[in-house]
PDB file of C-alpha atoms and ligand atoms in Angstrom:
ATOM      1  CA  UNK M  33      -5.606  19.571  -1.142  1.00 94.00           C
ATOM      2  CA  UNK M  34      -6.861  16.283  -1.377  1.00 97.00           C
ATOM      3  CA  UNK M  35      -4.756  13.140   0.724  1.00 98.00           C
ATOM      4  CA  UNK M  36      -2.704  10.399  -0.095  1.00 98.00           C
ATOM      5  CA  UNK M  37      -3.610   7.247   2.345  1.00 98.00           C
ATOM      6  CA  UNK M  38      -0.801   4.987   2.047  1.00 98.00           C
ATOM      7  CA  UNK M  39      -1.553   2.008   4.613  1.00 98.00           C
ATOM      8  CA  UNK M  40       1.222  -0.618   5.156  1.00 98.00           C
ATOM      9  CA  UNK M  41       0.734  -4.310   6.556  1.00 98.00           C
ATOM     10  CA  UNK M  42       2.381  -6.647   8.754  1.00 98.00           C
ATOM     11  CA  UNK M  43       5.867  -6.790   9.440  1.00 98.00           C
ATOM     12  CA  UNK M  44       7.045  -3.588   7.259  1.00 98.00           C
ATOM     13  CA  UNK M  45       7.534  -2.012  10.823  1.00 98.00           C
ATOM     14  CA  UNK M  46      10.411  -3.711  10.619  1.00 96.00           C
ATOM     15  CA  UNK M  47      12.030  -2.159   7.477  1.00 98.00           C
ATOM     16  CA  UNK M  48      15.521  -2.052   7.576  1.00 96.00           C
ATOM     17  CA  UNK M  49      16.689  -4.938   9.634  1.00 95.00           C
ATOM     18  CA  UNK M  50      14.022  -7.319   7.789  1.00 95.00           C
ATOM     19  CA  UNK M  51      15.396  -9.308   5.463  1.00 94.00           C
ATOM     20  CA  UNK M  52      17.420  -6.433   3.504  1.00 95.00           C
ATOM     21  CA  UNK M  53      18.913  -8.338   0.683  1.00 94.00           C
ATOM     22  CA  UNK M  54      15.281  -8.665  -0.013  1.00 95.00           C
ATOM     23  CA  UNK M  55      13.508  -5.302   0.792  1.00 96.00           C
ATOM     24  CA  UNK M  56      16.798  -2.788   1.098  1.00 94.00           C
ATOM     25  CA  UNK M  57      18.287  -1.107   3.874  1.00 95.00           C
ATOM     26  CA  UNK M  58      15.776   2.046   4.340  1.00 97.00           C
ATOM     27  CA  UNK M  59      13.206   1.854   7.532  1.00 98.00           C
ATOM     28  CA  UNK M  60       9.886   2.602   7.460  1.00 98.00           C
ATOM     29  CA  UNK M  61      10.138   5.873   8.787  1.00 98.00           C
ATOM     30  CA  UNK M  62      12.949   6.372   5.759  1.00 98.00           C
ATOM     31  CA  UNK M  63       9.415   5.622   3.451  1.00 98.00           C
ATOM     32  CA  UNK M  64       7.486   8.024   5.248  1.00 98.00           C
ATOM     33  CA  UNK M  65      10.189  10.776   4.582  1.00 98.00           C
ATOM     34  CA  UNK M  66      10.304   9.506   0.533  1.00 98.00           C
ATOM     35  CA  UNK M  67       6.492   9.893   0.222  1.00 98.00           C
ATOM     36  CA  UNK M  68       6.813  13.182   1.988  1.00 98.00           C
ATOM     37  CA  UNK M  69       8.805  15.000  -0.360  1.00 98.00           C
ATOM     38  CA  UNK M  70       6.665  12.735  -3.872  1.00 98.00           C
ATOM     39  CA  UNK M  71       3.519  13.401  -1.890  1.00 98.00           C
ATOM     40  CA  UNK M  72       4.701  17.423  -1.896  1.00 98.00           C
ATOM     41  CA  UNK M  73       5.779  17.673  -5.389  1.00 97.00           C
ATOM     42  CA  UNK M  74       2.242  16.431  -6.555  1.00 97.00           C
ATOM     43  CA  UNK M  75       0.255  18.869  -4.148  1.00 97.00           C
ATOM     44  CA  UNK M  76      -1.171  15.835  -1.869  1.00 98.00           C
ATOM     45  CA  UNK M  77      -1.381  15.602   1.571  1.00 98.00           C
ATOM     46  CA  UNK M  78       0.123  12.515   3.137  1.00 98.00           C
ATOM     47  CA  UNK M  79      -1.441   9.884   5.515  1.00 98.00           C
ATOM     48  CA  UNK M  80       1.169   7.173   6.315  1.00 98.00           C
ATOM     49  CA  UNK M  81       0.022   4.079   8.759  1.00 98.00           C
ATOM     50  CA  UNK M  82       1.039   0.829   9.982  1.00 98.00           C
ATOM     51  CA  UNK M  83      -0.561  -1.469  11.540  1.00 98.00           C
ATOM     52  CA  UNK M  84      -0.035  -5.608  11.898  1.00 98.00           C
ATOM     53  CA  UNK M  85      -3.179  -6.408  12.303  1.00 98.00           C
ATOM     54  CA  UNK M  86      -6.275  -7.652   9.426  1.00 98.00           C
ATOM     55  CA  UNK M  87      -9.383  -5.648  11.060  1.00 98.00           C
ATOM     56  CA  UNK M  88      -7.525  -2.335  11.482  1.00 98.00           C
ATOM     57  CA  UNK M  89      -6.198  -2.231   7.701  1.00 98.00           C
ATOM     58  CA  UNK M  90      -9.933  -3.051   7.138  1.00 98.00           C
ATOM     59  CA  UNK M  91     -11.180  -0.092   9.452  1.00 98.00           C
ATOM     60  CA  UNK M  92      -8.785   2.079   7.710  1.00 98.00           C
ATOM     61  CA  UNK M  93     -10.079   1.138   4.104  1.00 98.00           C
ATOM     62  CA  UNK M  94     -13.086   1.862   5.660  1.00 98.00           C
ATOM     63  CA  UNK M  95     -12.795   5.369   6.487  1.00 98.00           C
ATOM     64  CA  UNK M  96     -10.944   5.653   2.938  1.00 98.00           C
ATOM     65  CA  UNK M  97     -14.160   4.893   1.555  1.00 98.00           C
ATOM     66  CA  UNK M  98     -15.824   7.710   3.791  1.00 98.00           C
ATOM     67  CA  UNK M  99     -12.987   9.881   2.920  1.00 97.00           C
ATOM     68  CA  UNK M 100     -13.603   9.510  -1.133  1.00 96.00           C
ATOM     69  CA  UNK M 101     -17.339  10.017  -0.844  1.00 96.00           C
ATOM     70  CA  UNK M 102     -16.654  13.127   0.967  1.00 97.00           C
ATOM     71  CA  UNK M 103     -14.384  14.242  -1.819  1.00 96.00           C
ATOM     72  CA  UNK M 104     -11.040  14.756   0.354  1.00 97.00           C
ATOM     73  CA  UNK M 105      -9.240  11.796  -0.996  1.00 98.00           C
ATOM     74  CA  UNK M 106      -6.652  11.216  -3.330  1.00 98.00           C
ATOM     75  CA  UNK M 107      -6.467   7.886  -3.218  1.00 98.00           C
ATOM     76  CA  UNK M 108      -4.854   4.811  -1.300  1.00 98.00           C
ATOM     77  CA  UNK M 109      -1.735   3.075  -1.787  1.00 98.00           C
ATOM     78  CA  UNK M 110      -1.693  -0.445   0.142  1.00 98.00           C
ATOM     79  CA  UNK M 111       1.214  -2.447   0.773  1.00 98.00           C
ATOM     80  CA  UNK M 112      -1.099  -5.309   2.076  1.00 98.00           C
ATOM     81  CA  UNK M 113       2.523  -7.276   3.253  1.00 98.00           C
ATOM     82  CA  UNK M 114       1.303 -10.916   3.772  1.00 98.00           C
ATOM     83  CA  UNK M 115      -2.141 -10.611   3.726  1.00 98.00           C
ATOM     84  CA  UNK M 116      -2.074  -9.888   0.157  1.00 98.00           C
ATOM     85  CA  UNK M 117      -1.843 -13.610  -0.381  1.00 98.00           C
ATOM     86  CA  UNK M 118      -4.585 -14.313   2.539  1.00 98.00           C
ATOM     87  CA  UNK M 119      -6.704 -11.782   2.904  1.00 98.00           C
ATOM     88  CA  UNK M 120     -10.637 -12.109   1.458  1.00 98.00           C
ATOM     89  CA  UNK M 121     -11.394  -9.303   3.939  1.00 98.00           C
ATOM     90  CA  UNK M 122      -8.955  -7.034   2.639  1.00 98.00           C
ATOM     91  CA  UNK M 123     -10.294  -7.700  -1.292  1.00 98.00           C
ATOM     92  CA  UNK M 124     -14.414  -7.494   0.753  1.00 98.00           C
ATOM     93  CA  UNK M 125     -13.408  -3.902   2.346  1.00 98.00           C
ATOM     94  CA  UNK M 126     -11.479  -2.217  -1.144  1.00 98.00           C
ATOM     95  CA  UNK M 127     -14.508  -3.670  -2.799  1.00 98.00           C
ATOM     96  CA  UNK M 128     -17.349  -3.024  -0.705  1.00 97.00           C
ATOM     97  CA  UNK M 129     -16.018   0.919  -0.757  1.00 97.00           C
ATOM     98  CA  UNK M 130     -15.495   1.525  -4.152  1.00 95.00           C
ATOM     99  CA  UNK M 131     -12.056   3.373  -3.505  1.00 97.00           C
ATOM    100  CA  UNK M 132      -9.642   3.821  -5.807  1.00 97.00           C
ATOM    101  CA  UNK M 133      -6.578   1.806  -4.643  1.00 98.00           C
ATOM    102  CA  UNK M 134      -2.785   0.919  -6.205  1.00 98.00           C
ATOM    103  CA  UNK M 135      -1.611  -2.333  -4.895  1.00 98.00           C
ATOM    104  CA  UNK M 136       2.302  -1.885  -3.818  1.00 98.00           C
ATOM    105  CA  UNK M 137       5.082  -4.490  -3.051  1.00 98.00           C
ATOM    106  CA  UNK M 138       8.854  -3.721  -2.415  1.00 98.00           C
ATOM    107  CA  UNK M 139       9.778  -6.631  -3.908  1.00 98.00           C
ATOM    108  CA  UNK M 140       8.869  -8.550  -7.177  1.00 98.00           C
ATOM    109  CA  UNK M 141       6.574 -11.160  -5.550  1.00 98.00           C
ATOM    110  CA  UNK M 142       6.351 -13.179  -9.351  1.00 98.00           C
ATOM    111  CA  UNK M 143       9.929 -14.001  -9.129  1.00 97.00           C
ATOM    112  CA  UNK M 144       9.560 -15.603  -4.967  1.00 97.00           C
ATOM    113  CA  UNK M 145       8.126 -18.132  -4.166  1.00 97.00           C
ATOM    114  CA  UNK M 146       4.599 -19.553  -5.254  1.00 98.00           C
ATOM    115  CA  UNK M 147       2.546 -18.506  -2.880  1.00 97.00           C
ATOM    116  CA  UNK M 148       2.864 -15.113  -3.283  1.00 98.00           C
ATOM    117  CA  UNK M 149       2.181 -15.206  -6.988  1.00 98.00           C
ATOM    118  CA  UNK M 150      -1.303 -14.945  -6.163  1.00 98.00           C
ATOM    119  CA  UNK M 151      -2.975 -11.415  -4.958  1.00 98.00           C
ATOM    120  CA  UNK M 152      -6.540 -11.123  -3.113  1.00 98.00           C
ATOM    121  CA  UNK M 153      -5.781  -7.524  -3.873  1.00 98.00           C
ATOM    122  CA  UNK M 154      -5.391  -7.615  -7.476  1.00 98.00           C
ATOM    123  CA  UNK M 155      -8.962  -8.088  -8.661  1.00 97.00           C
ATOM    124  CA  UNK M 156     -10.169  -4.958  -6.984  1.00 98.00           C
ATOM    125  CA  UNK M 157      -6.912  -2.471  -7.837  1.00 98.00           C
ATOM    126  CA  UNK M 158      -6.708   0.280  -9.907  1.00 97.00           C
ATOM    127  CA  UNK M 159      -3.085  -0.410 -10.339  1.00 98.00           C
ATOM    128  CA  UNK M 160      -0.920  -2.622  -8.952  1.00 98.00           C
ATOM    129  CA  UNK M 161       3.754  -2.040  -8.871  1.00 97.00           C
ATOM    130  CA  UNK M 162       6.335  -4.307  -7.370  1.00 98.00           C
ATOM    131  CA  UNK M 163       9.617  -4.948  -7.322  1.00 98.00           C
ATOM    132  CA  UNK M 164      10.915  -1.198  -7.620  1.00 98.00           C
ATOM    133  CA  UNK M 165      12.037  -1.274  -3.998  1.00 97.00           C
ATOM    134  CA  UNK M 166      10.727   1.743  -1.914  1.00 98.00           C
ATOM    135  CA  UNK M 167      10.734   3.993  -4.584  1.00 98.00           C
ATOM    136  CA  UNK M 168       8.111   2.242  -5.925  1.00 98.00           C
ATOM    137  CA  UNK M 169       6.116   4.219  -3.221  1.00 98.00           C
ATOM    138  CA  UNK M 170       7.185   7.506  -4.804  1.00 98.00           C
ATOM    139  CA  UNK M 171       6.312   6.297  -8.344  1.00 98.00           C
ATOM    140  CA  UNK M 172       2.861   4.899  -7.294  1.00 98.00           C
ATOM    141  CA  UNK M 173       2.367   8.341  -5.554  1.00 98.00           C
ATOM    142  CA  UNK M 174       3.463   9.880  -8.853  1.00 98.00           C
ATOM    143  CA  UNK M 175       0.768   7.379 -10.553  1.00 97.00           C
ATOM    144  CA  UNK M 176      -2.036   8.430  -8.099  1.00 97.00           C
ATOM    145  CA  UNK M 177      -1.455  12.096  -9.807  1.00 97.00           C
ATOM    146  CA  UNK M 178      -1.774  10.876 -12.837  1.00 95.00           C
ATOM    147  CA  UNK M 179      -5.046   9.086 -11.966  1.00 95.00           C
ATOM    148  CA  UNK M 180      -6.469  12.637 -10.880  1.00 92.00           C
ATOM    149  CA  UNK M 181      -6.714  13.750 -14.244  1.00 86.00           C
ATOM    150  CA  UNK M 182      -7.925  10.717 -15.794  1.00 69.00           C
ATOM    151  CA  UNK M 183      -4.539   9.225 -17.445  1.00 56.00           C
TER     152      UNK M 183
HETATM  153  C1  DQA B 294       5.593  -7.492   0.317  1.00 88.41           C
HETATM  154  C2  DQA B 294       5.594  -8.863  -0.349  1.00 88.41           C
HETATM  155  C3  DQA B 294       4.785  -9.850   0.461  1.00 88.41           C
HETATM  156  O1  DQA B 294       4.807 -11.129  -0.172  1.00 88.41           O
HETATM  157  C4  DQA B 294       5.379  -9.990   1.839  1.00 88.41           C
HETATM  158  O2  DQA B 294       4.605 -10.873   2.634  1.00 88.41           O
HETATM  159  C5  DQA B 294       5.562  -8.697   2.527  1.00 88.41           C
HETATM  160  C6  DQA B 294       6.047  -7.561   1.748  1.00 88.41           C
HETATM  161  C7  DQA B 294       6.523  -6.494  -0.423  1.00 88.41           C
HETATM  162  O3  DQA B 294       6.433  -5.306  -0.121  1.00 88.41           O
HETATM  163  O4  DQA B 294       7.359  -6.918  -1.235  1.00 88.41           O
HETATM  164  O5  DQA B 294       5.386  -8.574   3.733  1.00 88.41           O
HETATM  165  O6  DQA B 294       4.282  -6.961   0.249  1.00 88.41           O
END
């Protein structure tokens, strides 16, 4: 059974009481439980993170890469939060290890403001979804399956 890495960025800790009328009412732990049951029903295994900080999202792209050469990865889904719009390291590290990544956002970052329009991220996706919410996590999972077999 091969893994899904979903990694998650700065500030999504705080799911639930940030900002709702922007990114809904569910915590992050309510995310873990929704890619769970979407990471079950397409026979991955799940590896949910957090972390606020630049050079451990890198460190975890990182061992994705080692993970996808040794053939036990599915894929990983990144909500990069704010460093999406900052981050040259983050683009460097998806990049540098070839993996096959789907860019997430909660929210539809084209219709906020400007300076989230643009995506370090972007260039070096497979995929990229916003503005579905959180279920955009189970439909990007349900994407990574289709990915598997080539679609
Ligand atoms: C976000 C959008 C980013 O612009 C923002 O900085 C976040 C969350 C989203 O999920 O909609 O932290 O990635």
């Amino acid at each position: 059974m091969k893994t899904a890495l979903i990694l998650n960025g700065p500030n999504l800790n705080l799911l639930g009481t940030r900002e709702p009328a922007v990114y809904g009412a569910q915590t992050l732990a309510d995310v873990e439980k929704l890619c769970a049951q979407a990471c079950a029903s397409h026979g991955f295994a799940l590896d949910f993170r957090q972390s606020n900080h630049e050079g451990q999202l890198v460190d975890w792209l990182h061992e994705a890469g080692r993970l996808q050469a040794a053939g036990t990865l599915a894929g990983v889904i990144l909500n990069a939060g704010a460093y999406t719009h900052t981050s040259v390291a983050l683009l460097d590290a998806i990049k540098g290890t070839g993996i096959s990544l789907i860019e997430l956002h909660i929210s539809n970052v084209f219709a906020r403001e400007a300076y989230r329009h643009h995506s370090y991220i972007s260039a070096a996706a497979r995929a990229v979804m916003c503005g579905f919410g959180v279920s955009g996590y189970a439909l990007a999972i349900a994407g990574l399956a289709d990915m598997q077999t080539g679609v």
